């Protein structure tokens, strides 16, 4: 009895962790622990980004072209042949785009350099005779500063850094292709292996998360590709009509930039306008900007809601924050990957927390008095 009284007295003593401040402190410690775990995880992923980025890109491409592989399999194609055909088709498309860009740049490079020199001379004359008073000494000082920077050791180290980045890019591209092939060939087996730790209801939730995430990711990539194609085609036609050099490479840049929501296509359009300004003058540049604005309005008000549907059902502020975080962590590639990763993460959270709909109860059957068989019981 003495022991029980001592235990009850100890339990009834006020604890510093049971009041409001104590509960807030415990919750704050939990949040700090989660934030620390998140920061450490992100730091670790950044250290192996040469593996993480190709893995994510391969997963996105696999989600985009997996319907083609499944369609070929349903038509009786062997699994290896369907995978190889889809994989080679993707390589042909990518190789054709890169080859077209290279040949277009080489065929128009001399003309662009000549027009650029004329455009820079026009800008130089405008600075000298324009409304802003800038004397010759200031212009020569700025020109000498550019020459000193171009001949400095900083440019040389930047070139070496660029060569290293090119080597990392090639390594990542090859790794991405290998991972993509295995995703297409053995995706079901890889997913089954990932689901081994789950049992019962958790297994059902995990399967639902996988299917929902794959649907959202594939729909996002295919919808973005359609929108990017429309943007690049219309802007490319406008550039060809206006006589802007490198119209095809600029259209391809618009296509790639469209995979960065909100800002990608606009930035690519501004680049096209700058080329038009240097090569064709301010009037043509203004027309290019007008064409970019019209195409962006068409995309935002009509094409985006129709094509994307619910694939990107997240707020624009979340997209902007994801773009900023992705750009800080992994540059342009991070900006491209940030939004689909955010969309898939949100879809996975909703799918995991989604409650299963109860199955409809079976309606009891009664015998037909005329002997015609069983009929559903009527409501009283």
CSV table of C-alpha atoms in Angstrom, one decimal:
chain,number,residue,atom,x,y,z
A,1,UNK,CA,0.0,0.0,0.0
A,2,UNK,CA,2.9,2.3,0.8
A,3,UNK,CA,4.4,1.7,-2.6
A,4,UNK,CA,1.1,2.4,-4.4
A,5,UNK,CA,0.6,5.7,-2.6
A,6,UNK,CA,4.2,6.7,-3.5
A,7,UNK,CA,3.6,5.8,-7.1
A,8,UNK,CA,0.3,7.7,-7.3
A,9,UNK,CA,1.9,10.7,-5.6
A,10,UNK,CA,4.7,10.7,-8.1
A,11,UNK,CA,2.2,10.6,-11.0
A,12,UNK,CA,0.2,13.4,-9.5
A,13,UNK,CA,3.2,15.7,-9.2
A,14,UNK,CA,3.3,18.5,-11.8
A,15,UNK,CA,5.6,17.7,-14.7
A,16,UNK,CA,7.3,20.5,-16.7
A,17,UNK,CA,6.5,18.7,-19.9
A,18,UNK,CA,2.7,18.4,-19.3
A,19,UNK,CA,1.8,22.1,-19.4
A,20,UNK,CA,1.4,24.2,-22.6
A,21,UNK,CA,5.0,25.3,-22.8
A,22,UNK,CA,6.2,21.7,-22.3
A,23,UNK,CA,4.0,20.4,-25.1
A,24,UNK,CA,5.2,23.2,-27.4
A,25,UNK,CA,8.8,22.4,-26.5
A,26,UNK,CA,8.3,18.7,-27.4
A,27,UNK,CA,6.6,19.6,-30.7
A,28,UNK,CA,9.4,22.0,-31.5
A,29,UNK,CA,12.0,19.4,-30.8
A,30,UNK,CA,10.2,17.0,-33.1
A,31,UNK,CA,10.1,19.6,-35.9
A,32,UNK,CA,13.8,20.4,-35.4
A,33,UNK,CA,14.6,16.7,-35.6
A,34,UNK,CA,12.6,16.3,-38.8
A,35,UNK,CA,14.2,19.4,-40.4
A,36,UNK,CA,17.6,18.1,-39.5
A,37,UNK,CA,16.9,14.8,-41.1
A,38,UNK,CA,15.5,16.5,-44.2
A,39,UNK,CA,18.6,18.8,-44.5
A,40,UNK,CA,21.0,15.8,-44.0
A,41,UNK,CA,19.1,13.8,-46.6
A,42,UNK,CA,19.2,16.7,-49.1
A,43,UNK,CA,22.9,17.2,-48.5
A,44,UNK,CA,23.6,13.5,-49.0
A,45,UNK,CA,21.6,13.5,-52.3
A,46,UNK,CA,23.5,16.5,-53.5
A,47,UNK,CA,26.8,14.7,-53.0
A,48,UNK,CA,25.6,11.9,-55.3
A,49,UNK,CA,23.7,14.0,-57.7
A,50,UNK,CA,25.5,12.4,-60.6
A,51,UNK,CA,23.4,9.3,-59.7
A,52,UNK,CA,20.3,11.0,-58.4
A,53,UNK,CA,19.6,13.3,-61.4
A,54,UNK,CA,20.0,10.5,-64.0
A,55,UNK,CA,17.8,8.3,-61.9
A,56,UNK,CA,15.0,10.9,-61.7
A,57,UNK,CA,15.3,11.7,-65.4
A,58,UNK,CA,15.1,8.1,-66.3
A,59,UNK,CA,12.0,7.6,-64.1
A,60,UNK,CA,10.3,10.6,-65.7
A,61,UNK,CA,11.1,9.3,-69.3
A,62,UNK,CA,10.0,5.8,-68.3
A,63,UNK,CA,6.7,7.1,-67.0
A,64,UNK,CA,6.2,9.0,-70.2
A,65,UNK,CA,6.9,6.2,-72.7
A,66,UNK,CA,5.7,3.2,-70.7
A,67,UNK,CA,2.2,3.4,-72.3
A,68,UNK,CA,3.9,2.7,-75.6
A,69,UNK,CA,5.7,-0.3,-74.2
A,70,UNK,CA,2.5,-1.6,-72.6
A,71,UNK,CA,0.6,-1.2,-75.9
A,72,UNK,CA,3.2,-3.1,-77.8
A,73,UNK,CA,3.1,-5.9,-75.2
A,74,UNK,CA,-0.7,-6.1,-75.4
A,75,UNK,CA,-0.5,-6.5,-79.1
A,76,UNK,CA,1.6,-9.6,-78.7
A,77,UNK,CA,5.1,-8.2,-78.9
A,78,UNK,CA,7.7,-9.9,-76.6
A,79,UNK,CA,8.7,-7.8,-73.6
A,80,UNK,CA,12.3,-7.4,-74.7
A,81,UNK,CA,11.4,-6.5,-78.3
A,82,UNK,CA,8.8,-3.9,-77.1
A,83,UNK,CA,11.3,-2.4,-74.7
A,84,UNK,CA,14.1,-2.3,-77.2
A,85,UNK,CA,11.8,-0.7,-79.9
A,86,UNK,CA,10.5,2.0,-77.6
A,87,UNK,CA,14.1,2.7,-76.3
A,88,UNK,CA,15.5,3.0,-79.8
A,89,UNK,CA,12.7,5.2,-80.9
A,90,UNK,CA,13.4,7.6,-78.1
A,91,UNK,CA,17.1,7.6,-79.0
A,92,UNK,CA,16.3,8.3,-82.6
A,93,UNK,CA,14.1,11.3,-81.6
A,94,UNK,CA,16.7,12.7,-79.3
A,95,UNK,CA,19.5,12.1,-81.7
A,96,UNK,CA,17.5,13.7,-84.6
A,97,UNK,CA,16.8,16.8,-82.5
A,98,UNK,CA,20.4,17.3,-81.5
A,99,UNK,CA,21.7,16.7,-85.1
A,100,UNK,CA,19.2,19.2,-86.4
A,101,UNK,CA,20.3,21.8,-84.0
A,102,UNK,CA,24.0,21.3,-84.8
A,103,UNK,CA,23.5,21.5,-88.6
A,104,UNK,CA,21.2,24.5,-88.3
A,105,UNK,CA,23.7,26.4,-86.2
A,106,UNK,CA,26.6,25.5,-88.5
A,107,UNK,CA,24.7,26.5,-91.6
A,108,UNK,CA,23.7,29.9,-90.2
A,109,UNK,CA,26.6,30.7,-87.9
A,110,UNK,CA,28.5,32.9,-90.4
A,111,UNK,CA,25.4,34.9,-91.2
A,112,UNK,CA,24.6,35.3,-87.6
A,113,UNK,CA,28.1,36.6,-86.8
A,114,UNK,CA,28.0,39.1,-89.6
A,115,UNK,CA,24.5,40.3,-88.5
A,116,UNK,CA,25.6,40.4,-84.9
A,117,UNK,CA,28.6,42.6,-85.8
A,118,UNK,CA,26.2,45.0,-87.6
A,119,UNK,CA,23.8,44.9,-84.7
A,120,UNK,CA,26.5,45.7,-82.1
A,121,UNK,CA,27.7,48.5,-84.3
A,122,UNK,CA,24.2,50.0,-84.4
A,123,UNK,CA,23.9,49.7,-80.6
A,124,UNK,CA,27.3,51.3,-80.3
A,125,UNK,CA,26.2,54.2,-82.5
A,126,UNK,CA,23.0,54.6,-80.6
A,127,UNK,CA,24.9,54.8,-77.3
A,128,UNK,CA,27.1,57.5,-78.7
A,129,UNK,CA,24.2,59.6,-80.2
A,130,UNK,CA,21.3,58.5,-78.0
A,131,UNK,CA,19.5,60.5,-75.3
A,132,UNK,CA,21.6,59.2,-72.5
A,133,UNK,CA,24.8,61.2,-72.3
A,134,UNK,CA,27.7,58.7,-72.4
A,135,UNK,CA,31.1,60.0,-73.5
A,136,UNK,CA,33.7,58.1,-75.5
A,137,UNK,CA,36.0,57.6,-72.6
A,138,UNK,CA,33.3,55.6,-70.6
A,139,UNK,CA,32.6,53.4,-73.7
A,140,UNK,CA,36.3,52.6,-74.2
A,141,UNK,CA,36.7,51.9,-70.4
A,142,UNK,CA,33.9,49.4,-70.5
A,143,UNK,CA,35.3,47.8,-73.7
A,144,UNK,CA,38.7,47.5,-72.2
A,145,UNK,CA,37.2,45.9,-69.1
A,146,UNK,CA,35.5,43.3,-71.2
A,147,UNK,CA,38.8,42.6,-73.1
A,148,UNK,CA,40.7,42.2,-69.8
A,149,UNK,CA,38.1,39.8,-68.5
A,150,UNK,CA,38.2,37.7,-71.7
A,151,UNK,CA,42.0,37.4,-71.5
A,152,UNK,CA,42.2,36.8,-67.7
A,153,UNK,CA,42.9,33.6,-65.9
A,154,UNK,CA,39.2,33.5,-64.7
A,155,UNK,CA,38.0,32.7,-68.2
A,156,UNK,CA,40.6,29.9,-68.4
A,157,UNK,CA,39.5,28.4,-65.2
A,158,UNK,CA,35.9,28.7,-66.3
A,159,UNK,CA,36.7,26.9,-69.5
A,160,UNK,CA,38.3,24.0,-67.5
A,161,UNK,CA,35.2,23.9,-65.3
A,162,UNK,CA,33.1,23.8,-68.4
A,163,UNK,CA,35.1,20.8,-69.7
A,164,UNK,CA,34.6,19.0,-66.4
A,165,UNK,CA,30.9,19.8,-66.5
A,166,UNK,CA,30.7,18.4,-70.0
A,167,UNK,CA,32.3,15.2,-68.9
A,168,UNK,CA,29.9,14.9,-66.0
A,169,UNK,CA,27.0,15.5,-68.4
A,170,UNK,CA,28.1,12.7,-70.8
A,171,UNK,CA,28.5,10.3,-67.8
A,172,UNK,CA,25.1,11.2,-66.5
A,173,UNK,CA,23.5,10.9,-69.9
A,174,UNK,CA,24.9,7.4,-70.4
A,175,UNK,CA,23.9,6.3,-66.9
A,176,UNK,CA,20.4,7.7,-67.5
A,177,UNK,CA,20.0,5.7,-70.7
A,178,UNK,CA,21.1,2.5,-68.9
A,179,UNK,CA,18.7,3.1,-66.0
A,180,UNK,CA,15.9,3.9,-68.4
A,181,UNK,CA,16.4,0.7,-70.3
A,182,UNK,CA,16.1,-1.4,-67.1
A,183,UNK,CA,13.1,0.6,-65.9
A,184,UNK,CA,11.3,-0.1,-69.2
A,185,UNK,CA,12.4,-3.8,-69.2
A,186,UNK,CA,12.1,-4.7,-65.5
A,187,UNK,CA,9.9,-2.0,-64.1
A,188,UNK,CA,7.3,-4.4,-62.6
A,189,UNK,CA,10.0,-6.5,-61.0
A,190,UNK,CA,11.7,-3.5,-59.5
A,191,UNK,CA,8.4,-2.2,-58.1
A,192,UNK,CA,7.5,-5.6,-56.7
A,193,UNK,CA,10.9,-5.7,-54.9
A,194,UNK,CA,10.3,-2.2,-53.5
A,195,UNK,CA,6.9,-3.4,-52.0
A,196,UNK,CA,8.4,-6.4,-50.2
A,197,UNK,CA,8.5,-4.6,-46.7
A,198,UNK,CA,4.8,-3.8,-46.9
A,199,UNK,CA,2.0,-6.1,-45.7
A,200,UNK,CA,-1.8,-6.0,-45.5
A,201,UNK,CA,-3.3,-2.5,-45.6
A,202,UNK,CA,0.1,-0.8,-46.0
A,203,UNK,CA,0.8,-2.9,-49.1
A,204,UNK,CA,-2.6,-1.8,-50.6
A,205,UNK,CA,-1.8,1.8,-49.8
A,206,UNK,CA,1.7,1.5,-51.3
A,207,UNK,CA,0.4,0.0,-54.5
A,208,UNK,CA,-2.1,2.8,-54.8
A,209,UNK,CA,0.6,5.4,-54.3
A,210,UNK,CA,2.7,3.8,-57.0
A,211,UNK,CA,-0.1,3.7,-59.6
A,212,UNK,CA,-1.3,7.2,-58.7
A,213,UNK,CA,2.3,8.6,-58.9
A,214,UNK,CA,3.0,6.9,-62.2
A,215,UNK,CA,-0.2,8.3,-63.7
A,216,UNK,CA,0.5,11.8,-62.5
A,217,UNK,CA,4.1,11.7,-63.6
A,218,UNK,CA,3.3,10.3,-67.0
A,219,UNK,CA,0.4,12.7,-67.6
A,220,UNK,CA,2.6,15.6,-66.5
A,221,UNK,CA,5.4,14.7,-68.9
A,222,UNK,CA,3.2,13.9,-71.8
A,223,UNK,CA,1.1,17.0,-71.3
A,224,UNK,CA,4.1,19.3,-70.9
A,225,UNK,CA,5.6,17.7,-74.1
A,226,UNK,CA,2.4,18.6,-76.0
A,227,UNK,CA,2.4,22.1,-74.7
A,228,UNK,CA,6.1,22.6,-75.4
A,229,UNK,CA,5.6,21.3,-79.0
A,230,UNK,CA,2.8,23.8,-79.6
A,231,UNK,CA,4.8,26.6,-78.2
A,232,UNK,CA,7.9,25.8,-80.2
A,233,UNK,CA,6.0,25.3,-83.4
A,234,UNK,CA,4.1,28.6,-83.3
A,235,UNK,CA,7.1,30.6,-82.1
A,236,UNK,CA,9.3,28.9,-84.7
A,237,UNK,CA,6.9,29.8,-87.4
A,238,UNK,CA,6.8,33.4,-86.3
A,239,UNK,CA,10.7,33.5,-86.3
A,240,UNK,CA,10.8,32.0,-89.8
A,241,UNK,CA,8.2,34.5,-91.1
A,242,UNK,CA,10.1,37.4,-89.5
A,243,UNK,CA,13.4,36.2,-91.0
A,244,UNK,CA,15.2,35.7,-87.6
A,245,UNK,CA,18.4,33.6,-88.0
A,246,UNK,CA,18.7,30.3,-86.1
A,247,UNK,CA,14.9,30.0,-86.0
A,248,UNK,CA,15.0,26.2,-85.7
A,249,UNK,CA,17.5,26.1,-82.8
A,250,UNK,CA,15.6,28.9,-81.0
A,251,UNK,CA,12.4,26.9,-81.4
A,252,UNK,CA,14.1,23.9,-79.9
A,253,UNK,CA,15.3,26.1,-77.0
A,254,UNK,CA,11.7,27.2,-76.5
A,255,UNK,CA,10.6,23.5,-76.5
A,256,UNK,CA,13.2,22.7,-73.8
A,257,UNK,CA,12.4,25.8,-71.8
A,258,UNK,CA,8.7,25.0,-71.8
A,259,UNK,CA,9.5,22.1,-69.4
A,260,UNK,CA,10.2,24.8,-66.7
A,261,UNK,CA,6.7,26.0,-65.8
A,262,UNK,CA,5.8,29.7,-65.5
A,263,UNK,CA,9.1,31.1,-66.7
A,264,UNK,CA,10.8,28.7,-69.1
A,265,UNK,CA,9.0,29.5,-72.3
A,266,UNK,CA,9.1,33.2,-71.5
A,267,UNK,CA,12.9,33.2,-70.9
A,268,UNK,CA,13.4,31.3,-74.2
A,269,UNK,CA,11.2,33.8,-76.0
A,270,UNK,CA,13.3,36.7,-74.6
A,271,UNK,CA,16.4,35.0,-75.9
A,272,UNK,CA,14.8,34.8,-79.3
A,273,UNK,CA,13.9,38.4,-79.1
A,274,UNK,CA,17.5,39.3,-78.2
A,275,UNK,CA,18.8,37.4,-81.3
A,276,UNK,CA,16.2,39.2,-83.4
A,277,UNK,CA,17.3,42.6,-81.9
A,278,UNK,CA,20.9,42.0,-82.8
A,279,UNK,CA,20.3,40.5,-86.2
A,280,UNK,CA,17.2,42.2,-87.5
A,281,UNK,CA,16.6,45.4,-85.4
A,282,UNK,CA,14.2,46.6,-82.8
A,283,UNK,CA,11.0,46.3,-84.9
A,284,UNK,CA,11.5,42.6,-85.6
A,285,UNK,CA,12.4,42.0,-81.9
A,286,UNK,CA,9.2,43.7,-80.9
A,287,UNK,CA,7.2,41.5,-83.2
A,288,UNK,CA,9.0,38.4,-81.7
A,289,UNK,CA,8.0,39.6,-78.2
A,290,UNK,CA,4.4,40.0,-79.3
A,291,UNK,CA,4.3,36.5,-80.8
A,292,UNK,CA,5.7,35.1,-77.5
A,293,UNK,CA,3.1,36.9,-75.5
A,294,UNK,CA,0.3,35.7,-77.7
A,295,UNK,CA,1.5,32.1,-77.6
A,296,UNK,CA,1.9,32.2,-73.8
A,297,UNK,CA,-1.7,33.5,-73.4
A,298,UNK,CA,-3.0,30.7,-75.7
A,299,UNK,CA,-1.1,28.2,-73.5
A,300,UNK,CA,-2.1,29.6,-70.2
A,301,UNK,CA,-5.8,30.2,-70.9
A,302,UNK,CA,-6.7,27.3,-73.2
A,303,UNK,CA,-4.0,24.7,-73.7
A,304,UNK,CA,-2.8,24.2,-70.2
A,305,UNK,CA,-6.2,23.4,-68.6
A,306,UNK,CA,-7.3,21.2,-71.4
A,307,UNK,CA,-4.1,19.1,-71.9
A,308,UNK,CA,-2.8,19.0,-68.3
A,309,UNK,CA,-6.1,18.4,-66.6
A,310,UNK,CA,-5.4,17.4,-63.0
A,311,UNK,CA,-1.9,16.3,-63.6
A,312,UNK,CA,-0.5,19.5,-62.1
A,313,UNK,CA,-3.2,20.3,-59.5
A,314,UNK,CA,-0.9,22.3,-57.2
A,315,UNK,CA,-0.9,26.0,-56.5
A,316,UNK,CA,1.2,28.4,-58.5
A,317,UNK,CA,3.0,29.5,-55.3
A,318,UNK,CA,4.1,26.0,-54.7
A,319,UNK,CA,5.3,25.7,-58.2
A,320,UNK,CA,7.3,28.9,-57.8
A,321,UNK,CA,8.9,27.8,-54.5
A,322,UNK,CA,9.7,24.4,-56.0
A,323,UNK,CA,11.3,26.0,-59.0
A,324,UNK,CA,13.4,28.3,-56.8
A,325,UNK,CA,14.5,25.4,-54.5
A,326,UNK,CA,15.3,23.1,-57.5
A,327,UNK,CA,17.3,25.8,-59.2
A,328,UNK,CA,19.4,26.5,-56.0
A,329,UNK,CA,20.1,22.8,-55.5
A,330,UNK,CA,20.7,21.6,-59.0
A,331,UNK,CA,20.7,24.5,-61.5
A,332,UNK,CA,18.6,24.2,-64.7
A,333,UNK,CA,18.2,20.4,-64.3
A,334,UNK,CA,16.8,21.0,-60.8
A,335,UNK,CA,14.3,23.6,-62.2
A,336,UNK,CA,13.1,21.0,-64.7
A,337,UNK,CA,12.8,18.3,-62.1
A,338,UNK,CA,11.4,20.3,-59.2
A,339,UNK,CA,7.8,20.7,-60.4
A,340,UNK,CA,7.2,17.0,-61.4
A,341,UNK,CA,8.8,15.9,-58.1
A,342,UNK,CA,6.5,18.2,-56.2
A,343,UNK,CA,3.4,17.1,-58.1
A,344,UNK,CA,4.2,13.4,-57.6
A,345,UNK,CA,5.0,14.0,-53.9
A,346,UNK,CA,1.7,15.7,-53.3
A,347,UNK,CA,-0.2,13.0,-55.3
A,348,UNK,CA,1.6,10.3,-53.3
A,349,UNK,CA,0.6,11.9,-50.0
A,350,UNK,CA,-3.0,12.2,-51.0
A,351,UNK,CA,-3.1,8.6,-52.3
A,352,UNK,CA,-1.6,7.3,-49.1
A,353,UNK,CA,-4.1,9.1,-46.9
A,354,UNK,CA,-7.1,8.3,-49.1
A,355,UNK,CA,-9.7,6.2,-47.5
A,356,UNK,CA,-10.9,3.1,-49.3
A,357,UNK,CA,-14.5,3.3,-50.4
A,358,UNK,CA,-16.6,0.6,-48.6
A,359,UNK,CA,-18.0,-2.1,-50.9
A,360,UNK,CA,-21.8,-1.9,-51.3
A,361,UNK,CA,-23.6,-4.3,-49.1
A,362,UNK,CA,-25.2,-7.2,-50.9
A,363,UNK,CA,-29.0,-7.0,-51.2
A,364,UNK,CA,-30.7,-10.1,-49.8
A,365,UNK,CA,-32.7,-12.1,-52.2
A,366,UNK,CA,-36.2,-13.6,-51.6
A,367,UNK,CA,-38.0,-16.3,-53.4
A,368,UNK,CA,-40.5,-15.4,-56.1
A,369,UNK,CA,-43.9,-16.8,-55.0
A,370,UNK,CA,-44.6,-17.6,-58.7
A,371,UNK,CA,-41.6,-19.8,-58.8
A,372,UNK,CA,-39.8,-17.6,-61.3
A,373,UNK,CA,-36.6,-17.5,-59.3
A,374,UNK,CA,-35.0,-15.2,-56.7
A,375,UNK,CA,-35.7,-11.5,-56.8
A,376,UNK,CA,-34.2,-8.7,-54.8
A,377,UNK,CA,-36.0,-7.9,-51.5
A,378,UNK,CA,-38.1,-4.7,-51.6
A,379,UNK,CA,-37.6,-1.9,-49.3
A,380,UNK,CA,-40.1,-1.8,-46.5
